PDB file of C-alpha atoms in Angstrom:
ATOM      1  CA  MET A   1       1.781 -20.273  -6.518  1.00  0.00           C
ATOM      2  CA  ASN A   2       4.422 -19.554  -9.182  1.00  0.00           C
ATOM      3  CA  HIS A   3       7.404 -19.497  -9.084  1.00  0.00           C
ATOM      4  CA  GLN A   4       8.571 -18.101 -12.236  1.00  0.00           C
ATOM      5  CA  THR A   5      12.481 -16.198 -13.198  1.00  0.00           C
ATOM      6  CA  PRO A   6      11.940 -12.905 -14.085  1.00  0.00           C
ATOM      7  CA  THR A   7      13.358 -12.131 -17.849  1.00  0.00           C
ATOM      8  CA  PRO A   8      15.402  -9.448 -19.066  1.00  0.00           C
ATOM      9  CA  GLY A   9      12.779  -7.917 -20.546  1.00  0.00           C
ATOM     10  CA  MET A  10      10.572  -8.092 -17.515  1.00  0.00           C
ATOM     11  CA  VAL A  11      13.203  -6.730 -15.463  1.00  0.00           C
ATOM     12  CA  LYS A  12      13.694  -3.408 -17.446  1.00  0.00           C
ATOM     13  CA  SER A  13      10.013  -2.745 -18.148  1.00  0.00           C
ATOM     14  CA  ALA A  14       9.561  -3.598 -13.895  1.00  0.00           C
ATOM     15  CA  VAL A  15      12.824  -1.017 -12.567  1.00  0.00           C
ATOM     16  CA  LYS A  16      11.512   1.718 -14.774  1.00  0.00           C
ATOM     17  CA  LEU A  17       7.875   1.444 -13.735  1.00  0.00           C
ATOM     18  CA  ALA A  18       8.471   1.722 -10.161  1.00  0.00           C
ATOM     19  CA  CYS A  19      11.411   4.452 -10.689  1.00  0.00           C
ATOM     20  CA  LEU A  20       8.141   6.325 -12.278  1.00  0.00           C
ATOM     21  CA  LEU A  21       5.347   4.867  -9.342  1.00  0.00           C
ATOM     22  CA  LEU A  22       8.067   6.502  -6.602  1.00  0.00           C
ATOM     23  CA  LEU A  23       9.583   9.239  -8.638  1.00  0.00           C
ATOM     24  CA  LEU A  24       5.867  10.603  -8.729  1.00  0.00           C
ATOM     25  CA  PRO A  25       4.830  11.085  -5.364  1.00  0.00           C
ATOM     26  CA  MET A  26       7.982  11.499  -3.940  1.00  0.00           C
ATOM     27  CA  LEU A  27       9.884  13.831  -5.832  1.00  0.00           C
ATOM     28  CA  ALA A  28      10.804  15.697  -2.768  1.00  0.00           C
ATOM     29  CA  ILE A  29      12.321  13.019  -0.713  1.00  0.00           C
ATOM     30  CA  ILE A  30      14.079  10.650  -2.554  1.00  0.00           C
ATOM     31  CA  PRO A  31      16.669  11.207  -6.069  1.00  0.00           C
ATOM     32  CA  ALA A  32      15.420   9.765  -8.888  1.00  0.00           C
ATOM     33  CA  CYS A  33      16.030   6.414 -10.098  1.00  0.00           C
ATOM     34  CA  GLY A  34      18.556   5.267 -11.232  1.00  0.00           C
ATOM     35  CA  VAL A  35      21.318   7.828  -9.639  1.00  0.00           C
ATOM     36  CA  SER A  36      23.882   5.952  -7.457  1.00  0.00           C
ATOM     37  CA  GLY A  37      23.199   6.506  -3.436  1.00  0.00           C
ATOM     38  CA  THR A  38      22.499   5.817   0.239  1.00  0.00           C
ATOM     39  CA  ILE A  39      19.892   4.708   2.039  1.00  0.00           C
ATOM     40  CA  THR A  40      19.383   6.615   5.193  1.00  0.00           C
ATOM     41  CA  ASP A  41      17.053   4.289   7.294  1.00  0.00           C
ATOM     42  CA  THR A  42      20.171   1.754   7.487  1.00  0.00           C
ATOM     43  CA  PRO A  43      18.428  -1.410   7.952  1.00  0.00           C
ATOM     44  CA  GLY A  44      19.235  -2.866  11.999  1.00  0.00           C
ATOM     45  CA  THR A  45      19.591   0.588  13.287  1.00  0.00           C
ATOM     46  CA  GLY A  46      15.935   1.519  15.232  1.00  0.00           C
ATOM     47  CA  SER A  47      16.723   4.015  13.183  1.00  0.00           C
ATOM     48  CA  SER A  48      13.136   4.267  11.770  1.00  0.00           C
ATOM     49  CA  THR A  49      10.559   6.184  12.192  1.00  0.00           C
ATOM     50  CA  ASN A  50       8.266   3.701  11.112  1.00  0.00           C
ATOM     51  CA  PRO A  51       8.840   0.868  11.453  1.00  0.00           C
ATOM     52  CA  LEU A  52       6.523  -2.184  10.695  1.00  0.00           C
ATOM     53  CA  PRO A  53       4.108  -3.858  13.467  1.00  0.00           C
ATOM     54  CA  THR A  54       4.054  -6.733  14.732  1.00  0.00           C
ATOM     55  CA  ASP A  55       2.666  -8.625  16.640  1.00  0.00           C
ATOM     56  CA  GLU A  56       3.517 -11.953  18.759  1.00  0.00           C
ATOM     57  CA  GLU A  57       1.985 -13.411  15.893  1.00  0.00           C
ATOM     58  CA  SER A  58       3.545 -12.303  12.632  1.00  0.00           C
ATOM     59  CA  ILE A  59       6.712 -11.198  11.160  1.00  0.00           C
ATOM     60  CA  ALA A  60       7.595  -8.141   9.912  1.00  0.00           C
ATOM     61  CA  LEU A  61       9.814  -9.116   6.179  1.00  0.00           C
ATOM     62  CA  ARG A  62      11.866  -6.486   5.018  1.00  0.00           C
ATOM     63  CA  LEU A  63      14.250  -6.337   1.731  1.00  0.00           C
ATOM     64  CA  ALA A  64      16.655  -4.105   2.020  1.00  0.00           C
ATOM     65  CA  ASN A  65      18.275  -3.953  -2.019  1.00  0.00           C
ATOM     66  CA  LEU A  66      21.050  -2.463  -1.746  1.00  0.00           C
ATOM     67  CA  THR A  67      22.349  -2.100  -4.618  1.00  0.00           C
ATOM     68  CA  ASP A  68      22.764  -0.574  -7.775  1.00  0.00           C
ATOM     69  CA  TYR A  69      20.099  -3.797  -9.778  1.00  0.00           C
ATOM     70  CA  ALA A  70      17.007  -4.531 -10.199  1.00  0.00           C
ATOM     71  CA  VAL A  71      16.660  -8.499  -7.514  1.00  0.00           C
ATOM     72  CA  ASN A  72      14.774 -10.635  -7.605  1.00  0.00           C
ATOM     73  CA  ALA A  73      14.142 -11.158  -4.278  1.00  0.00           C
ATOM     74  CA  GLN A  74      13.590 -15.435  -4.754  1.00  0.00           C
ATOM     75  CA  ILE A  75      10.990 -15.647  -0.704  1.00  0.00           C
ATOM     76  CA  PHE A  76      10.458 -18.666   0.661  1.00  0.00           C
ATOM     77  CA  LEU A  77       8.550 -19.041   3.222  1.00  0.00           C
ATOM     78  CA  SER A  78       7.087 -22.655   4.441  1.00  0.00           C
ATOM     79  CA  ASN A  79       5.228 -24.080   7.866  1.00  0.00           C
ATOM     80  CA  ASN A  80       6.656 -27.527   7.410  1.00  0.00           C
ATOM     81  CA  PRO A  81      10.252 -28.030   9.811  1.00  0.00           C
ATOM     82  CA  GLU A  82      11.389 -30.304   7.840  1.00  0.00           C
ATOM     83  CA  HIS A  83      11.933 -27.944   4.592  1.00  0.00           C
ATOM     84  CA  ALA A  84      14.287 -26.844   6.680  1.00  0.00           C
ATOM     85  CA  THR A  85      16.727 -27.325   3.524  1.00  0.00           C
ATOM     86  CA  ALA A  86      17.718 -25.501   0.408  1.00  0.00           C
ATOM     87  CA  GLU A  87      16.587 -28.660  -2.020  1.00  0.00           C
ATOM     88  CA  THR A  88      12.556 -28.894   0.981  1.00  0.00           C
ATOM     89  CA  LEU A  89      12.316 -25.620   1.072  1.00  0.00           C
ATOM     90  CA  PHE A  90      13.022 -24.249  -2.724  1.00  0.00           C
ATOM     91  CA  ILE A  91       9.937 -25.318  -4.729  1.00  0.00           C
ATOM     92  CA  ASN A  92       7.682 -23.185  -6.627  1.00  0.00           C
ATOM     93  CA  THR A  93       4.944 -24.100  -4.041  1.00  0.00           C
ATOM     94  CA  ASN A  94       6.753 -22.283  -1.119  1.00  0.00           C
ATOM     95  CA  SER A  95       7.827 -19.530  -3.463  1.00  0.00           C
ATOM     96  CA  TYR A  96       6.013 -15.593  -1.758  1.00  0.00           C
ATOM     97  CA  THR A  97       6.122 -12.262  -3.019  1.00  0.00           C
ATOM     98  CA  GLU A  98       3.092 -11.150  -2.247  1.00  0.00           C
ATOM     99  CA  GLY A  99       3.480  -8.355  -1.065  1.00  0.00           C
ATOM    100  CA  ILE A 100       7.273  -7.918  -2.134  1.00  0.00           C
ATOM    101  CA  GLY A 101       8.377  -5.948  -5.163  1.00  0.00           C
ATOM    102  CA  LEU A 102       6.878  -4.316  -7.515  1.00  0.00           C
ATOM    103  CA  ALA A 103       3.391  -4.842  -8.153  1.00  0.00           C
ATOM    104  CA  ALA A 104       3.744  -8.027  -5.813  1.00  0.00           C
ATOM    105  CA  SER A 105       6.083  -9.273  -8.614  1.00  0.00           C
ATOM    106  CA  GLY A 106       9.540  -9.781  -5.897  1.00  0.00           C
ATOM    107  CA  LEU A 107      11.513  -7.442  -8.296  1.00  0.00           C
ATOM    108  CA  LEU A 108      13.127  -5.265  -5.521  1.00  0.00           C
ATOM    109  CA  ILE A 109      13.963  -2.547  -7.816  1.00  0.00           C
ATOM    110  CA  PRO A 110      17.303  -0.369  -7.014  1.00  0.00           C
ATOM    111  CA  GLN A 111      17.856   1.101  -3.557  1.00  0.00           C
ATOM    112  CA  GLY A 112      15.380   0.337  -2.967  1.00  0.00           C
ATOM    113  CA  ILE A 113      13.446  -1.505   0.387  1.00  0.00           C
ATOM    114  CA  ASP A 114      10.603  -2.683   0.155  1.00  0.00           C
ATOM    115  CA  SER A 115       8.816  -4.581   3.680  1.00  0.00           C
ATOM    116  CA  VAL A 116       6.268  -6.783   4.863  1.00  0.00           C
ATOM    117  CA  GLU A 117       4.059  -8.239   7.209  1.00  0.00           C
ATOM    118  CA  VAL A 118       3.244 -12.572   7.017  1.00  0.00           C
ATOM    119  CA  ALA A 119       1.912 -14.584   9.851  1.00  0.00           C
ATOM    120  CA  CYS A 120       4.018 -16.568  12.085  1.00  0.00           C
ATOM    121  CA  THR A 121       3.243 -20.280  13.248  1.00  0.00           C
ATOM    122  CA  ASP A 122       5.555 -22.542  14.697  1.00  0.00           C
ATOM    123  CA  GLY A 123       8.432 -24.179  12.709  1.00  0.00           C
ATOM    124  CA  MET A 124       7.791 -21.393  10.386  1.00  0.00           C
ATOM    125  CA  ILE A 125      10.599 -21.599   7.641  1.00  0.00           C
ATOM    126  CA  ILE A 126      12.298 -18.341   5.960  1.00  0.00           C
ATOM    127  CA  GLY A 127      14.591 -18.232   2.674  1.00  0.00           C
ATOM    128  CA  THR A 128      15.743 -17.052   0.493  1.00  0.00           C
ATOM    129  CA  GLN A 129      17.814 -18.505  -2.733  1.00  0.00           C
ATOM    130  CA  GLY A 130      20.423 -15.942  -2.793  1.00  0.00           C
ATOM    131  CA  GLY A 131      18.214 -12.892  -3.964  1.00  0.00           C
ATOM    132  CA  GLU A 132      19.156 -12.703  -8.486  1.00  0.00           C
ATOM    133  CA  PHE A 133      20.568  -9.581  -9.275  1.00  0.00           C
ATOM    134  CA  PHE A 134      19.788  -7.958 -12.644  1.00  0.00           C
ATOM    135  CA  GLU A 135      21.236  -5.108 -14.968  1.00  0.00           C
ATOM    136  CA  ALA A 136      18.140  -2.389 -14.199  1.00  0.00           C
ATOM    137  CA  GLU A 137      19.135  -1.184 -17.804  1.00  0.00           C
ATOM    138  CA  THR A 138      19.418  -4.555 -19.969  1.00  0.00           C
ATOM    139  CA  GLY A 139      17.755  -7.343 -17.987  1.00  0.00           C
ATOM    140  CA  GLU A 140      21.617  -9.104 -17.323  1.00  0.00           C
ATOM    141  CA  LEU A 141      21.714 -11.380 -14.247  1.00  0.00           C
ATOM    142  CA  GLN A 142      24.630 -10.172 -13.280  1.00  0.00           C
ATOM    143  CA  GLY A 143      24.606 -12.763 -10.258  1.00  0.00           C
ATOM    144  CA  VAL A 144      22.829 -14.143  -7.390  1.00  0.00           C
ATOM    145  CA  GLY A 145      23.091 -13.844  -3.691  1.00  0.00           C
ATOM    146  CA  THR A 146      24.069 -16.143  -0.446  1.00  0.00           C
ATOM    147  CA  ILE A 147      21.470 -18.832   0.861  1.00  0.00           C
ATOM    148  CA  ARG A 148      19.810 -17.890   4.105  1.00  0.00           C
ATOM    149  CA  ILE A 149      17.266 -20.459   5.842  1.00  0.00           C
ATOM    150  CA  LEU A 150      16.087 -19.358   8.912  1.00  0.00           C
ATOM    151  CA  GLN A 151      13.880 -21.513  10.932  1.00  0.00           C
ATOM    152  CA  HIS A 152      10.901 -20.103  13.851  1.00  0.00           C
ATOM    153  CA  GLY A 153      12.446 -21.527  17.654  1.00  0.00           C
ATOM    154  CA  LEU A 154      15.909 -21.522  16.624  1.00  0.00           C
ATOM    155  CA  VAL A 155      16.750 -17.914  15.014  1.00  0.00           C
ATOM    156  CA  PHE A 156      13.662 -15.762  15.202  1.00  0.00           C
ATOM    157  CA  ASP A 157      10.687 -15.996  17.979  1.00  0.00           C
ATOM    158  CA  CYS A 158       7.105 -14.874  16.644  1.00  0.00           C
ATOM    159  CA  GLY A 159       7.080 -11.202  16.340  1.00  0.00           C
ATOM    160  CA  ASP A 160      10.775 -10.428  15.760  1.00  0.00           C
ATOM    161  CA  GLN A 161      11.229  -7.992  12.138  1.00  0.00           C
ATOM    162  CA  ILE A 162      14.086  -9.474  10.326  1.00  0.00           C
ATOM    163  CA  THR A 163      15.902  -8.053   7.938  1.00  0.00           C
ATOM    164  CA  LEU A 164      17.026  -9.658   4.865  1.00  0.00           C
ATOM    165  CA  ILE A 165      19.486  -6.939   3.483  1.00  0.00           C
ATOM    166  CA  TYR A 166      20.628  -7.531  -0.955  1.00  0.00           C
ATOM    167  CA  ARG A 167      24.152  -6.477  -1.470  1.00  0.00           C
ATOM    168  CA  GLU A 168      26.964  -6.537  -4.284  1.00  0.00           C
ATOM    169  CA  ILE A 169      30.695  -6.995  -1.451  1.00  0.00           C
ATOM    170  CA  THR A 170      32.962  -6.770  -4.997  1.00  0.00           C
ATOM    171  CA  ASP A 171      32.326  -6.721  -8.745  1.00  0.00           C
ATOM    172  CA  GLY A 172      30.112  -9.710  -9.703  1.00  0.00           C
ATOM    173  CA  GLN A 173      30.165 -11.119  -5.712  1.00  0.00           C
ATOM    174  CA  PHE A 174      26.871 -10.073  -4.378  1.00  0.00           C
ATOM    175  CA  THR A 175      25.161 -11.881  -0.042  1.00  0.00           C
ATOM    176  CA  VAL A 176      22.694 -11.829   1.702  1.00  0.00           C
ATOM    177  CA  GLU A 177      23.544 -10.140   5.223  1.00  0.00           C
ATOM    178  CA  LEU A 178      21.333 -10.620   7.844  1.00  0.00           C
ATOM    179  CA  THR A 179      19.353  -8.583  11.219  1.00  0.00           C
ATOM    180  CA  LEU A 180      16.952  -9.668  14.083  1.00  0.00           C
ATOM    181  CA  GLU A 181      15.418  -6.917  16.359  1.00  0.00           C
TER     182      GLU A 181
END
């Protein structure tokens, strides 16, 4: 798969389309997109009424963008245990966007949560470059989060749910937190 950094125009268009697509069927459930708010289903608390199904051969990967920015999640997967470093994992062939974000682009809308189930194998590596945080209206890059690399058998097991939480910790400073269930 090719990994392509979103342009400001792509981010702005994707956020507007995502807001429209989410707002129409869920008007009674969520506030209008672009309005600051909180996500009541806090990742990692077990409060979800519809958790991702998992089995021993898969990993539930949940991505929570708890910012008012659009986030390119920058997810990378490898089945090669030798890819446990940033230099070897974060390459185009390991980029993973299937089922993530708007139109499987890897782009998470502001205050949005997305989930995907991926096949789990021995030696599997899952990572994020930290995410790229974009101003939703202009597409201007605001910053990047922290790199996280997780290895099967050391950090997670097949059947686990991994939640990556994209947050702003201070103005222009971003992080990615991790919870395992």
